[in-house]
Amino acid sequence: MPRPIVATIHTDALHHNLQRMRHAAGTARVWAVVKANAYGHGIALAYPGLRGADGFAVLDLSEAATLRELGWRGPILLLEGAFEPRDLDACSRLDLWHVVHCDAQVAMLAAHKTHVAQRVFLKMNTGMNRLGFAPERYRAVYARLAALPQVDDISHMTHFSDADGAPGITRQLALFDATTQDLPGERSLCNSAAALRYASTAVCADWVRPGIALYGSAPDYPERSALAWGLQPAMTLTSRLIAVQQLQAGSTVGYGSTYVAQAPMRIGIVACGYADGYPRHCPGSNAQGTPVLVEGVRTRTVGRVSMDMVAVDLTAVPQAAQGAEVTLWGRASNTAVLSIDEVAQAAGTVGYELMTALGSRVPVRSA
Ligand SMILES: *Cc1c(COP(=O)(O)O)cnc(C)c1O
């Protein structure tokens, strides 16, 4: 028998979450963001649940090629655009739309030899200060692109730095609108947080670009949970108890003996560790554990996470024996749900990081 850990990708949940984002976005079309191998879910496994999107947004040409191999004939957007001139040949071959965020990309386009003009998304830096042209330069770059025979349609985009928090989107939205207001072309501004929190407002524009919400994680947790947003977990990480230990008062658990039993108790040893992508930062001290489901019953981790194992308190599940189902995040067999966001918060990170850091040794299957 193989080691009992497995990640399950829920096609029905992806489909549901896509519909949820469509509803939030009003009349806007939806790019399903599937960068980072569909946020760790696997593009091929996520595709059946997301094929109802209007387009797919990726970072790597290989991800775009995979989508074409899967039979996707609709729009694909390269979110960081071309990295070198020959990427533009691939854009022609695979019929990709691509972001233009810097002068080097404009120069690549101007030097590109093609019979088919390309569709581009011109990116404005409205305050995130990662990619894009400053508003003062934006219109001049637009004019330069519009004059190039290599360029067909030009759309406008920006990315919010604070859509998930108190500062909000007002300042960046005002800059974007003021700079682009009389320019022709479609517009795209919203990630998951912006589309959910500012749903059905003009900010959803022509295209929204949700990623994390499609995978069932709340972009603004803990202010609102995935459940509160009507999102379902798209990934379940399941394993089993491979041993059970009876502890006496004063016994300790794991490396560094960070957990000390205060009274006799049973613990289970789970076949899941940090080499599987379960964060070593998950607390397991007496003061604080990390939530986990054993046979669908909520309990907590005890002791440090090691490379291949983590221990769980079985006090709440006295019937649990070797072989019992353990849900590290996602949906248990009894339908109980443990949000990846809760585990991420315990580990001091976000759901995005946990799903994209799933260990390469974990088998992934769809259901
Ligand atoms: C990753 C990304 C998104 C999706 O963000 P989420 O927070 O996952 O919804 C949208 N737009 C751009 C430019 C991105 O890089």
PDB file of N, CA and C in Angstrom, residues 177-230:
ATOM      1  N   ASP A 177      -8.917  55.460 -13.535  1.00  0.00           N
ATOM      2  CA  ASP A 177     -10.027  56.039 -14.285  1.00  0.00           C
ATOM      3  C   ASP A 177      -9.636  57.374 -14.916  1.00  0.00           C
ATOM      4  N   ALA A 178      -8.952  58.205 -14.132  1.00  0.00           N
ATOM      5  CA  ALA A 178      -8.586  59.526 -14.644  1.00  0.00           C
ATOM      6  C   ALA A 178      -7.648  59.396 -15.838  1.00  0.00           C
ATOM      7  N   THR A 179      -6.769  58.406 -15.803  1.00  0.00           N
ATOM      8  CA  THR A 179      -5.766  58.260 -16.869  1.00  0.00           C
ATOM      9  C   THR A 179      -6.344  57.619 -18.124  1.00  0.00           C
ATOM     10  N   THR A 180      -7.309  56.718 -17.954  1.00  0.00           N
ATOM     11  CA  THR A 180      -7.796  55.954 -19.118  1.00  0.00           C
ATOM     12  C   THR A 180      -9.155  56.413 -19.630  1.00  0.00           C
ATOM     13  N   GLN A 181      -9.785  57.384 -18.966  1.00  0.00           N
ATOM     14  CA  GLN A 181     -11.218  57.592 -19.185  1.00  0.00           C
ATOM     15  C   GLN A 181     -11.645  57.757 -20.642  1.00  0.00           C
ATOM     16  N   ASP A 182     -10.859  58.475 -21.443  1.00  0.00           N
ATOM     17  CA  ASP A 182     -11.311  58.687 -22.822  1.00  0.00           C
ATOM     18  C   ASP A 182     -10.610  57.767 -23.828  1.00  0.00           C
ATOM     19  N   LEU A 183      -9.872  56.783 -23.329  1.00  0.00           N
ATOM     20  CA  LEU A 183      -9.177  55.870 -24.250  1.00  0.00           C
ATOM     21  C   LEU A 183     -10.089  54.699 -24.610  1.00  0.00           C
ATOM     22  N   PRO A 184     -10.054  54.270 -25.877  1.00  0.00           N
ATOM     23  CA  PRO A 184     -10.821  53.074 -26.220  1.00  0.00           C
ATOM     24  C   PRO A 184     -10.153  51.836 -25.630  1.00  0.00           C
ATOM     25  N   GLY A 185     -10.897  50.744 -25.526  1.00  0.00           N
ATOM     26  CA  GLY A 185     -10.302  49.479 -25.065  1.00  0.00           C
ATOM     27  C   GLY A 185     -10.982  48.948 -23.822  1.00  0.00           C
ATOM     28  N   GLU A 186     -10.874  47.644 -23.631  1.00  0.00           N
ATOM     29  CA  GLU A 186     -11.471  46.999 -22.466  1.00  0.00           C
ATOM     30  C   GLU A 186     -10.603  47.242 -21.237  1.00  0.00           C
ATOM     31  N   ARG A 187     -11.216  47.001 -20.069  1.00  0.00           N
ATOM     32  CA  ARG A 187     -10.540  47.278 -18.804  1.00  0.00           C
ATOM     33  C   ARG A 187     -10.625  46.084 -17.864  1.00  0.00           C
ATOM     34  N   SER A 188      -9.558  45.880 -17.098  1.00  0.00           N
ATOM     35  CA  SER A 188      -9.537  44.804 -16.098  1.00  0.00           C
ATOM     36  C   SER A 188      -8.769  45.271 -14.870  1.00  0.00           C
ATOM     37  N   LEU A 189      -9.404  45.198 -13.705  1.00  0.00           N
ATOM     38  CA  LEU A 189      -8.784  45.686 -12.478  1.00  0.00           C
ATOM     39  C   LEU A 189      -8.787  44.666 -11.336  1.00  0.00           C
ATOM     40  N   CYS A 190      -9.854  43.832 -11.250  1.00  0.00           N
ATOM     41  CA  CYS A 190     -10.121  43.136  -9.982  1.00  0.00           C
ATOM     42  C   CYS A 190      -9.510  41.752  -9.856  1.00  0.00           C
ATOM     43  N   ASN A 191      -8.828  41.517  -8.739  1.00  0.00           N
ATOM     44  CA  ASN A 191      -8.494  40.169  -8.290  1.00  0.00           C
ATOM     45  C   ASN A 191      -9.693  39.650  -7.480  1.00  0.00           C
ATOM     46  N   SER A 192      -9.521  38.520  -6.813  1.00  0.00           N
ATOM     47  CA  SER A 192     -10.644  37.945  -6.050  1.00  0.00           C
ATOM     48  C   SER A 192     -11.184  38.920  -5.015  1.00  0.00           C
ATOM     49  N   ALA A 193     -10.279  39.503  -4.233  1.00  0.00           N
ATOM     50  CA  ALA A 193     -10.710  40.372  -3.136  1.00  0.00           C
ATOM     51  C   ALA A 193     -11.522  41.550  -3.663  1.00  0.00           C
ATOM     52  N   ALA A 194     -11.031  42.184  -4.727  1.00  0.00           N
ATOM     53  CA  ALA A 194     -11.737  43.354  -5.269  1.00  0.00           C
ATOM     54  C   ALA A 194     -13.086  42.942  -5.842  1.00  0.00           C
ATOM     55  N   ALA A 195     -13.118  41.822  -6.566  1.00  0.00           N
ATOM     56  CA  ALA A 195     -14.380  41.401  -7.185  1.00  0.00           C
ATOM     57  C   ALA A 195     -15.420  41.041  -6.131  1.00  0.00           C
ATOM     58  N   LEU A 196     -14.996  40.411  -5.023  1.00  0.00           N
ATOM     59  CA  LEU A 196     -15.954  40.031  -3.983  1.00  0.00           C
ATOM     60  C   LEU A 196     -16.383  41.236  -3.152  1.00  0.00           C
ATOM     61  N   ARG A 197     -15.407  42.026  -2.738  1.00  0.00           N
ATOM     62  CA  ARG A 197     -15.708  43.112  -1.799  1.00  0.00           C
ATOM     63  C   ARG A 197     -16.342  44.323  -2.470  1.00  0.00           C
ATOM     64  N   TYR A 198     -16.114  44.456  -3.774  1.00  0.00           N
ATOM     65  CA  TYR A 198     -16.718  45.579  -4.511  1.00  0.00           C
ATOM     66  C   TYR A 198     -17.593  45.017  -5.626  1.00  0.00           C
ATOM     67  N   ALA A 199     -18.269  43.895  -5.317  1.00  0.00           N
ATOM     68  CA  ALA A 199     -19.036  43.144  -6.311  1.00  0.00           C
ATOM     69  C   ALA A 199     -20.045  44.026  -7.034  1.00  0.00           C
ATOM     70  N   SER A 200     -20.224  43.709  -8.307  1.00  0.00           N
ATOM     71  CA  SER A 200     -21.262  44.330  -9.131  1.00  0.00           C
ATOM     72  C   SER A 200     -21.150  45.839  -9.201  1.00  0.00           C
ATOM     73  N   THR A 201     -19.992  46.394  -8.881  1.00  0.00           N
ATOM     74  CA  THR A 201     -19.812  47.825  -9.103  1.00  0.00           C
ATOM     75  C   THR A 201     -19.042  47.985 -10.402  1.00  0.00           C
ATOM     76  N   ALA A 202     -18.912  49.229 -10.836  1.00  0.00           N
ATOM     77  CA  ALA A 202     -18.256  49.495 -12.112  1.00  0.00           C
ATOM     78  C   ALA A 202     -16.822  48.987 -12.112  1.00  0.00           C
ATOM     79  N   VAL A 203     -16.237  48.791 -10.943  1.00  0.00           N
ATOM     80  CA  VAL A 203     -14.834  48.385 -10.891  1.00  0.00           C
ATOM     81  C   VAL A 203     -14.623  46.998 -11.506  1.00  0.00           C
ATOM     82  N   CYS A 204     -15.666  46.185 -11.565  1.00  0.00           N
ATOM     83  CA  CYS A 204     -15.507  44.869 -12.203  1.00  0.00           C
ATOM     84  C   CYS A 204     -15.274  45.018 -13.707  1.00  0.00           C
ATOM     85  N   ALA A 205     -15.662  46.156 -14.274  1.00  0.00           N
ATOM     86  CA  ALA A 205     -15.327  46.538 -15.652  1.00  0.00           C
ATOM     87  C   ALA A 205     -15.614  45.424 -16.658  1.00  0.00           C
ATOM     88  N   ASP A 206     -14.679  45.191 -17.606  1.00  0.00           N
ATOM     89  CA  ASP A 206     -14.928  44.222 -18.676  1.00  0.00           C
ATOM     90  C   ASP A 206     -14.471  42.818 -18.318  1.00  0.00           C
ATOM     91  N   TRP A 207     -13.414  42.731 -17.503  1.00  0.00           N
ATOM     92  CA  TRP A 207     -12.853  41.435 -17.128  1.00  0.00           C
ATOM     93  C   TRP A 207     -12.442  41.473 -15.648  1.00  0.00           C
ATOM     94  N   VAL A 208     -12.791  40.440 -14.888  1.00  0.00           N
ATOM     95  CA  VAL A 208     -12.217  40.281 -13.551  1.00  0.00           C
ATOM     96  C   VAL A 208     -11.187  39.149 -13.618  1.00  0.00           C
ATOM     97  N   ARG A 209     -10.268  39.127 -12.636  1.00  0.00           N
ATOM     98  CA  ARG A 209      -9.166  38.152 -12.669  1.00  0.00           C
ATOM     99  C   ARG A 209      -9.081  37.401 -11.332  1.00  0.00           C
ATOM    100  N   PRO A 210     -10.098  36.625 -10.979  1.00  0.00           N
ATOM    101  CA  PRO A 210     -10.015  35.910  -9.700  1.00  0.00           C
ATOM    102  C   PRO A 210      -9.096  34.707  -9.772  1.00  0.00           C
ATOM    103  N   GLY A 211      -8.333  34.524  -8.704  1.00  0.00           N
ATOM    104  CA  GLY A 211      -7.526  33.317  -8.543  1.00  0.00           C
ATOM    105  C   GLY A 211      -7.976  32.605  -7.284  1.00  0.00           C
ATOM    106  N   ILE A 212      -7.523  33.099  -6.148  1.00  0.00           N
ATOM    107  CA  ILE A 212      -7.680  32.394  -4.875  1.00  0.00           C
ATOM    108  C   ILE A 212      -9.127  31.972  -4.574  1.00  0.00           C
ATOM    109  N   ALA A 213     -10.097  32.828  -4.910  1.00  0.00           N
ATOM    110  CA  ALA A 213     -11.485  32.492  -4.590  1.00  0.00           C
ATOM    111  C   ALA A 213     -11.953  31.254  -5.357  1.00  0.00           C
ATOM    112  N   LEU A 214     -11.418  31.060  -6.564  1.00  0.00           N
ATOM    113  CA  LEU A 214     -11.808  29.876  -7.344  1.00  0.00           C
ATOM    114  C   LEU A 214     -11.417  28.600  -6.623  1.00  0.00           C
ATOM    115  N   TYR A 215     -10.367  28.714  -5.812  1.00  0.00           N
ATOM    116  CA  TYR A 215      -9.866  27.523  -5.124  1.00  0.00           C
ATOM    117  C   TYR A 215     -10.464  27.388  -3.726  1.00  0.00           C
ATOM    118  N   GLY A 216     -11.378  28.290  -3.370  1.00  0.00           N
ATOM    119  CA  GLY A 216     -12.137  28.131  -2.136  1.00  0.00           C
ATOM    120  C   GLY A 216     -11.480  28.700  -0.905  1.00  0.00           C
ATOM    121  N   SER A 217     -10.581  29.665  -1.102  1.00  0.00           N
ATOM    122  CA  SER A 217      -9.954  30.332   0.032  1.00  0.00           C
ATOM    123  C   SER A 217     -10.418  31.793   0.019  1.00  0.00           C
ATOM    124  N   ALA A 218     -10.664  32.352   1.209  1.00  0.00           N
ATOM    125  CA  ALA A 218     -11.157  33.730   1.301  1.00  0.00           C
ATOM    126  C   ALA A 218      -9.990  34.702   1.190  1.00  0.00           C
ATOM    127  N   PRO A 219     -10.060  35.660   0.253  1.00  0.00           N
ATOM    128  CA  PRO A 219      -8.928  36.578   0.086  1.00  0.00           C
ATOM    129  C   PRO A 219      -8.744  37.518   1.274  1.00  0.00           C
ATOM    130  N   ASP A 220      -9.774  37.684   2.086  1.00  0.00           N
ATOM    131  CA  ASP A 220      -9.674  38.629   3.205  1.00  0.00           C
ATOM    132  C   ASP A 220      -9.903  37.948   4.554  1.00  0.00           C
ATOM    133  N   TYR A 221      -9.595  36.639   4.638  1.00  0.00           N
ATOM    134  CA  TYR A 221      -9.662  35.941   5.913  1.00  0.00           C
ATOM    135  C   TYR A 221      -8.696  36.608   6.895  1.00  0.00           C
ATOM    136  N   PRO A 222      -8.996  36.784   8.158  1.00  0.00           N
ATOM    137  CA  PRO A 222     -10.176  36.305   8.877  1.00  0.00           C
ATOM    138  C   PRO A 222     -11.338  37.294   8.924  1.00  0.00           C
ATOM    139  N   GLU A 223     -11.220  38.422   8.199  1.00  0.00           N
ATOM    140  CA  GLU A 223     -12.354  39.355   8.230  1.00  0.00           C
ATOM    141  C   GLU A 223     -13.620  38.644   7.753  1.00  0.00           C
ATOM    142  N   ARG A 224     -13.485  37.902   6.650  1.00  0.00           N
ATOM    143  CA  ARG A 224     -14.588  37.035   6.225  1.00  0.00           C
ATOM    144  C   ARG A 224     -14.015  35.683   5.836  1.00  0.00           C
ATOM    145  N   SER A 225     -14.799  34.638   6.121  1.00  0.00           N
ATOM    146  CA  SER A 225     -14.338  33.279   5.823  1.00  0.00           C
ATOM    147  C   SER A 225     -14.821  32.852   4.436  1.00  0.00           C
ATOM    148  N   ALA A 226     -14.233  31.773   3.937  1.00  0.00           N
ATOM    149  CA  ALA A 226     -14.672  31.204   2.661  1.00  0.00           C
ATOM    150  C   ALA A 226     -16.155  30.829   2.750  1.00  0.00           C
ATOM    151  N   LEU A 227     -16.548  30.269   3.888  1.00  0.00           N
ATOM    152  CA  LEU A 227     -17.949  29.889   4.082  1.00  0.00           C
ATOM    153  C   LEU A 227     -18.847  31.112   3.956  1.00  0.00           C
ATOM    154  N   ALA A 228     -18.434  32.213   4.605  1.00  0.00           N
ATOM    155  CA  ALA A 228     -19.245  33.436   4.556  1.00  0.00           C
ATOM    156  C   ALA A 228     -19.329  33.989   3.130  1.00  0.00           C
ATOM    157  N   TRP A 229     -18.290  33.797   2.333  1.00  0.00           N
ATOM    158  CA  TRP A 229     -18.310  34.258   0.935  1.00  0.00           C
ATOM    159  C   TRP A 229     -19.025  33.261   0.017  1.00  0.00           C
ATOM    160  N   GLY A 230     -19.434  32.102   0.565  1.00  0.00           N
ATOM    161  CA  GLY A 230     -20.096  31.103  -0.278  1.00  0.00           C
ATOM    162  C   GLY A 230     -19.130  30.334  -1.156  1.00  0.00           C
TER     163      GLY A 230
END
